[in-house]
């Protein structure tokens, strides 16, 4: 057993002797890694327990990070000094800014990653974090003493004690895999499920349900006719997922696009009777925004085809990920299906696709710190909470880990609201409304998305992270320099210029004699180069900061208009609703309102306002009841 917790090796820590930590994280996926890293950055002695240390940070499904909404989450996790963005940059072999032709608020950075490089980067970063030890083993039991979490027991009988536990079990809790008539236990292919821990959680009476996700087959790229397909090259430019990354360091690979067709659909329909989705073998509901190909054909059979993106999985592998055909059909049907598409007529399929069904915790049982209210000290993150995707998992992991450390060390919690982050939007959605299918982040879920752009995540969140002790010295130093530059830029943009001044500098503007600050002139996109030329600090800034400042100026009137809504939100967020508040005793609430409020247990008046069916009159009644209670 090591005597120091400052720089431990990635693994190779034996738990056979009972050990004590501040925070224990169970699960080495994206949620678990961010949780362990966040807890350790806040100074908590942290243990990361995982089945297989070699699989820490593995990309279990698609080889991509980011996208619409998801890219915002990655940038926000990075702004709070998380791992995922810099690991993505270490592994990026294809860059694409989704919605590039639209406004910055809905643009989504997305990269294709080399699986081996990504996993290696995550493991290097985990190994370098002070106060963090990794334990190889299976957590089979949670220790609950006097109603509080006190640790975990491993399959070898050893005990790891801690003041707080973060569960980040992904699809492993009660995991079951399906492929046609085949089914077997497992969290992902060739990895066992966390069966004992799932049984223990049911015994604790936690509100569990079943969900389903899936993955497509993997194809041998050497057997694809690339010349017959539409090529999709990597974006130009030099943007990265994290501003702290050195740039694009890997060779860039192209993807390709093929489509399903009438023959493909006939093959799928002929195999539906052998699909566990239609035989009733799978109980859990899958993600609506990323359905299996058999579900697509069943629901949208009138379409002439669906796009399939062929995405290389790395620089040193021939495997290709066909994005868009997640399936649980039998292997022979899968092979016939892929060979029916253009460019894939002779393709080989080394790994068939499969579906996985797993236990999840109803997230309405959690608070906004991602703490399970029924058991103090227990936190949940990732797919366990009913979400889908690496990015959603990483964001929840960071919040759960930061708050587990806060609980263990009596620190200020990390609570994010809807007006300041997509992370706050996601957590608010989960804990208030729960899920009926795996939750996926979308830009449309955010009311204040003009403020919550992917390019300004640092400005929104890094200062908060520093104040909470969640940000390391490297980023804190970089942020201080950046903020000094922003202050200088703001001063330069306050200088006023007349229409004549702008015209003399080559700007074509209406000569109305008005004087405006450079910031106001920046609302005209065609004057961007002129504005930069008049602000030496802006001209010297990096491209990301320059674009952020100009975008803020362009949308300033709209952001100012939105501020009144945010002020109202913050006012209602300040009105706390006690955990034991009796909604049944509030006069004027309908039976439906009482049921919904009782299930969601909102902790603020603002949260109560976001529950479907709760009217302004109902909020007023709750406010009156709260005032009477406080006066009693």
JSON list of N, CA and C in Angstrom, two decimals, residues 446-482:
[
{"chain": "A", "resi": 446, "resn": "UNK", "atom": "N", "xyz": [-31.61, 24.41, -24.50]},
{"chain": "A", "resi": 446, "resn": "UNK", "atom": "CA", "xyz": [-31.16, 25.58, -23.73]},
{"chain": "A", "resi": 446, "resn": "UNK", "atom": "C", "xyz": [-31.94, 26.82, -24.12]},
{"chain": "A", "resi": 447, "resn": "UNK", "atom": "N", "xyz": [-32.59, 27.46, -23.15]},
{"chain": "A", "resi": 447, "resn": "UNK", "atom": "CA", "xyz": [-33.32, 28.70, -23.43]},
{"chain": "A", "resi": 447, "resn": "UNK", "atom": "C", "xyz": [-32.38, 29.87, -23.71]},
{"chain": "A", "resi": 448, "resn": "UNK", "atom": "N", "xyz": [-31.20, 29.83, -23.14]},
{"chain": "A", "resi": 448, "resn": "UNK", "atom": "CA", "xyz": [-30.28, 30.98, -23.23]},
{"chain": "A", "resi": 448, "resn": "UNK", "atom": "C", "xyz": [-29.08, 30.65, -24.10]},
{"chain": "A", "resi": 449, "resn": "UNK", "atom": "N", "xyz": [-29.32, 29.97, -25.21]},
{"chain": "A", "resi": 449, "resn": "UNK", "atom": "CA", "xyz": [-28.19, 29.48, -25.99]},
{"chain": "A", "resi": 449, "resn": "UNK", "atom": "C", "xyz": [-27.39, 30.57, -26.68]},
{"chain": "A", "resi": 450, "resn": "UNK", "atom": "N", "xyz": [-27.95, 31.79, -26.82]},
{"chain": "A", "resi": 450, "resn": "UNK", "atom": "CA", "xyz": [-27.12, 32.89, -27.34]},
{"chain": "A", "resi": 450, "resn": "UNK", "atom": "C", "xyz": [-25.96, 33.18, -26.41]},
{"chain": "A", "resi": 451, "resn": "UNK", "atom": "N", "xyz": [-26.17, 32.96, -25.11]},
{"chain": "A", "resi": 451, "resn": "UNK", "atom": "CA", "xyz": [-25.11, 33.16, -24.12]},
{"chain": "A", "resi": 451, "resn": "UNK", "atom": "C", "xyz": [-24.21, 31.94, -23.99]},
{"chain": "A", "resi": 452, "resn": "UNK", "atom": "N", "xyz": [-24.77, 30.76, -24.25]},
{"chain": "A", "resi": 452, "resn": "UNK", "atom": "CA", "xyz": [-24.07, 29.51, -23.95]},
{"chain": "A", "resi": 452, "resn": "UNK", "atom": "C", "xyz": [-23.42, 28.94, -25.21]},
{"chain": "A", "resi": 453, "resn": "UNK", "atom": "N", "xyz": [-22.52, 29.70, -25.80]},
{"chain": "A", "resi": 453, "resn": "UNK", "atom": "CA", "xyz": [-21.85, 29.23, -27.01]},
{"chain": "A", "resi": 453, "resn": "UNK", "atom": "C", "xyz": [-20.67, 28.34, -26.64]},
{"chain": "A", "resi": 454, "resn": "UNK", "atom": "N", "xyz": [-20.28, 27.48, -27.59]},
{"chain": "A", "resi": 454, "resn": "UNK", "atom": "CA", "xyz": [-19.12, 26.63, -27.34]},
{"chain": "A", "resi": 454, "resn": "UNK", "atom": "C", "xyz": [-17.84, 27.45, -27.24]},
{"chain": "A", "resi": 455, "resn": "UNK", "atom": "N", "xyz": [-17.81, 28.62, -27.90]},
{"chain": "A", "resi": 455, "resn": "UNK", "atom": "CA", "xyz": [-16.57, 29.39, -27.94]},
{"chain": "A", "resi": 455, "resn": "UNK", "atom": "C", "xyz": [-16.34, 30.25, -26.70]},
{"chain": "A", "resi": 456, "resn": "UNK", "atom": "N", "xyz": [-17.37, 30.39, -25.82]},
{"chain": "A", "resi": 456, "resn": "UNK", "atom": "CA", "xyz": [-17.15, 31.24, -24.64]},
{"chain": "A", "resi": 456, "resn": "UNK", "atom": "C", "xyz": [-17.24, 30.48, -23.33]},
{"chain": "A", "resi": 457, "resn": "UNK", "atom": "N", "xyz": [-17.07, 29.16, -23.39]},
{"chain": "A", "resi": 457, "resn": "UNK", "atom": "CA", "xyz": [-17.16, 28.34, -22.17]},
{"chain": "A", "resi": 457, "resn": "UNK", "atom": "C", "xyz": [-16.13, 28.77, -21.13]},
{"chain": "A", "resi": 458, "resn": "UNK", "atom": "N", "xyz": [-14.93, 29.09, -21.58]},
{"chain": "A", "resi": 458, "resn": "UNK", "atom": "CA", "xyz": [-13.88, 29.53, -20.65]},
{"chain": "A", "resi": 458, "resn": "UNK", "atom": "C", "xyz": [-14.31, 30.77, -19.89]},
{"chain": "A", "resi": 459, "resn": "UNK", "atom": "N", "xyz": [-14.82, 31.76, -20.61]},
{"chain": "A", "resi": 459, "resn": "UNK", "atom": "CA", "xyz": [-15.24, 33.02, -19.99]},
{"chain": "A", "resi": 459, "resn": "UNK", "atom": "C", "xyz": [-16.35, 32.78, -18.98]},
{"chain": "A", "resi": 460, "resn": "UNK", "atom": "N", "xyz": [-17.26, 31.86, -19.30]},
{"chain": "A", "resi": 460, "resn": "UNK", "atom": "CA", "xyz": [-18.40, 31.61, -18.42]},
{"chain": "A", "resi": 460, "resn": "UNK", "atom": "C", "xyz": [-18.03, 30.86, -17.14]},
{"chain": "A", "resi": 461, "resn": "UNK", "atom": "N", "xyz": [-17.09, 29.91, -17.23]},
{"chain": "A", "resi": 461, "resn": "UNK", "atom": "CA", "xyz": [-16.95, 28.93, -16.16]},
{"chain": "A", "resi": 461, "resn": "UNK", "atom": "C", "xyz": [-15.59, 28.86, -15.48]},
{"chain": "A", "resi": 462, "resn": "UNK", "atom": "N", "xyz": [-14.52, 29.25, -16.14]},
{"chain": "A", "resi": 462, "resn": "UNK", "atom": "CA", "xyz": [-13.20, 28.99, -15.54]},
{"chain": "A", "resi": 462, "resn": "UNK", "atom": "C", "xyz": [-12.99, 29.78, -14.25]},
{"chain": "A", "resi": 463, "resn": "UNK", "atom": "N", "xyz": [-13.47, 31.01, -14.20]},
{"chain": "A", "resi": 463, "resn": "UNK", "atom": "CA", "xyz": [-13.32, 31.78, -12.96]},
{"chain": "A", "resi": 463, "resn": "UNK", "atom": "C", "xyz": [-14.00, 31.10, -11.79]},
{"chain": "A", "resi": 464, "resn": "UNK", "atom": "N", "xyz": [-15.20, 30.55, -12.03]},
{"chain": "A", "resi": 464, "resn": "UNK", "atom": "CA", "xyz": [-15.90, 29.80, -10.99]},
{"chain": "A", "resi": 464, "resn": "UNK", "atom": "C", "xyz": [-15.09, 28.59, -10.56]},
{"chain": "A", "resi": 465, "resn": "UNK", "atom": "N", "xyz": [-14.53, 27.88, -11.55]},
{"chain": "A", "resi": 465, "resn": "UNK", "atom": "CA", "xyz": [-13.72, 26.71, -11.24]},
{"chain": "A", "resi": 465, "resn": "UNK", "atom": "C", "xyz": [-12.51, 27.04, -10.39]},
{"chain": "A", "resi": 466, "resn": "UNK", "atom": "N", "xyz": [-11.89, 28.17, -10.68]},
{"chain": "A", "resi": 466, "resn": "UNK", "atom": "CA", "xyz": [-10.73, 28.60, -9.87]},
{"chain": "A", "resi": 466, "resn": "UNK", "atom": "C", "xyz": [-11.16, 28.88, -8.43]},
{"chain": "A", "resi": 467, "resn": "UNK", "atom": "N", "xyz": [-12.28, 29.57, -8.28]},
{"chain": "A", "resi": 467, "resn": "UNK", "atom": "CA", "xyz": [-12.78, 29.91, -6.95]},
{"chain": "A", "resi": 467, "resn": "UNK", "atom": "C", "xyz": [-13.09, 28.67, -6.12]},
{"chain": "A", "resi": 468, "resn": "UNK", "atom": "N", "xyz": [-13.49, 27.59, -6.78]},
{"chain": "A", "resi": 468, "resn": "UNK", "atom": "CA", "xyz": [-13.83, 26.35, -6.07]},
{"chain": "A", "resi": 468, "resn": "UNK", "atom": "C", "xyz": [-12.65, 25.41, -5.91]},
{"chain": "A", "resi": 469, "resn": "UNK", "atom": "N", "xyz": [-11.47, 25.80, -6.37]},
{"chain": "A", "resi": 469, "resn": "UNK", "atom": "CA", "xyz": [-10.31, 24.93, -6.27]},
{"chain": "A", "resi": 469, "resn": "UNK", "atom": "C", "xyz": [-10.38, 23.74, -7.21]},
{"chain": "A", "resi": 470, "resn": "UNK", "atom": "N", "xyz": [-11.09, 23.91, -8.32]},
{"chain": "A", "resi": 470, "resn": "UNK", "atom": "CA", "xyz": [-11.30, 22.83, -9.27]},
{"chain": "A", "resi": 470, "resn": "UNK", "atom": "C", "xyz": [-10.37, 22.93, -10.47]},
{"chain": "A", "resi": 471, "resn": "UNK", "atom": "N", "xyz": [-9.65, 24.03, -10.57]},
{"chain": "A", "resi": 471, "resn": "UNK", "atom": "CA", "xyz": [-8.79, 24.31, -11.72]},
{"chain": "A", "resi": 471, "resn": "UNK", "atom": "C", "xyz": [-7.33, 24.32, -11.28]},
{"chain": "A", "resi": 472, "resn": "UNK", "atom": "N", "xyz": [-6.49, 23.62, -12.05]},
{"chain": "A", "resi": 472, "resn": "UNK", "atom": "CA", "xyz": [-5.08, 23.53, -11.73]},
{"chain": "A", "resi": 472, "resn": "UNK", "atom": "C", "xyz": [-4.31, 24.81, -12.06]},
{"chain": "A", "resi": 473, "resn": "UNK", "atom": "N", "xyz": [-3.06, 24.84, -11.65]},
{"chain": "A", "resi": 473, "resn": "UNK", "atom": "CA", "xyz": [-2.26, 26.06, -11.78]},
{"chain": "A", "resi": 473, "resn": "UNK", "atom": "C", "xyz": [-1.98, 26.43, -13.23]},
{"chain": "A", "resi": 474, "resn": "UNK", "atom": "N", "xyz": [-1.79, 25.44, -14.10]},
{"chain": "A", "resi": 474, "resn": "UNK", "atom": "CA", "xyz": [-1.50, 25.74, -15.51]},
{"chain": "A", "resi": 474, "resn": "UNK", "atom": "C", "xyz": [-2.64, 26.53, -16.14]},
{"chain": "A", "resi": 475, "resn": "UNK", "atom": "N", "xyz": [-3.87, 26.04, -15.98]},
{"chain": "A", "resi": 475, "resn": "UNK", "atom": "CA", "xyz": [-5.01, 26.74, -16.57]},
{"chain": "A", "resi": 475, "resn": "UNK", "atom": "C", "xyz": [-5.27, 28.05, -15.85]},
{"chain": "A", "resi": 476, "resn": "UNK", "atom": "N", "xyz": [-5.09, 28.09, -14.55]},
{"chain": "A", "resi": 476, "resn": "UNK", "atom": "CA", "xyz": [-5.33, 29.32, -13.80]},
{"chain": "A", "resi": 476, "resn": "UNK", "atom": "C", "xyz": [-4.39, 30.43, -14.26]},
{"chain": "A", "resi": 477, "resn": "UNK", "atom": "N", "xyz": [-3.13, 30.10, -14.49]},
{"chain": "A", "resi": 477, "resn": "UNK", "atom": "CA", "xyz": [-2.16, 31.09, -14.99]},
{"chain": "A", "resi": 477, "resn": "UNK", "atom": "C", "xyz": [-2.55, 31.56, -16.38]},
{"chain": "A", "resi": 478, "resn": "UNK", "atom": "N", "xyz": [-2.90, 30.63, -17.24]},
{"chain": "A", "resi": 478, "resn": "UNK", "atom": "CA", "xyz": [-3.32, 30.96, -18.60]},
{"chain": "A", "resi": 478, "resn": "UNK", "atom": "C", "xyz": [-4.57, 31.85, -18.58]},
{"chain": "A", "resi": 479, "resn": "UNK", "atom": "N", "xyz": [-5.51, 31.52, -17.71]},
{"chain": "A", "resi": 479, "resn": "UNK", "atom": "CA", "xyz": [-6.76, 32.28, -17.62]},
{"chain": "A", "resi": 479, "resn": "UNK", "atom": "C", "xyz": [-6.50, 33.70, -17.14]},
{"chain": "A", "resi": 480, "resn": "UNK", "atom": "N", "xyz": [-5.60, 33.87, -16.19]},
{"chain": "A", "resi": 480, "resn": "UNK", "atom": "CA", "xyz": [-5.28, 35.21, -15.69]},
{"chain": "A", "resi": 480, "resn": "UNK", "atom": "C", "xyz": [-4.74, 36.09, -16.82]},
{"chain": "A", "resi": 481, "resn": "UNK", "atom": "N", "xyz": [-3.86, 35.52, -17.65]},
{"chain": "A", "resi": 481, "resn": "UNK", "atom": "CA", "xyz": [-3.34, 36.29, -18.79]},
{"chain": "A", "resi": 481, "resn": "UNK", "atom": "C", "xyz": [-4.46, 36.63, -19.77]},
{"chain": "A", "resi": 482, "resn": "UNK", "atom": "N", "xyz": [-5.34, 35.66, -19.98]},
{"chain": "A", "resi": 482, "resn": "UNK", "atom": "CA", "xyz": [-6.45, 35.87, -20.91]},
{"chain": "A", "resi": 482, "resn": "UNK", "atom": "C", "xyz": [-7.40, 36.96, -20.41]}
]
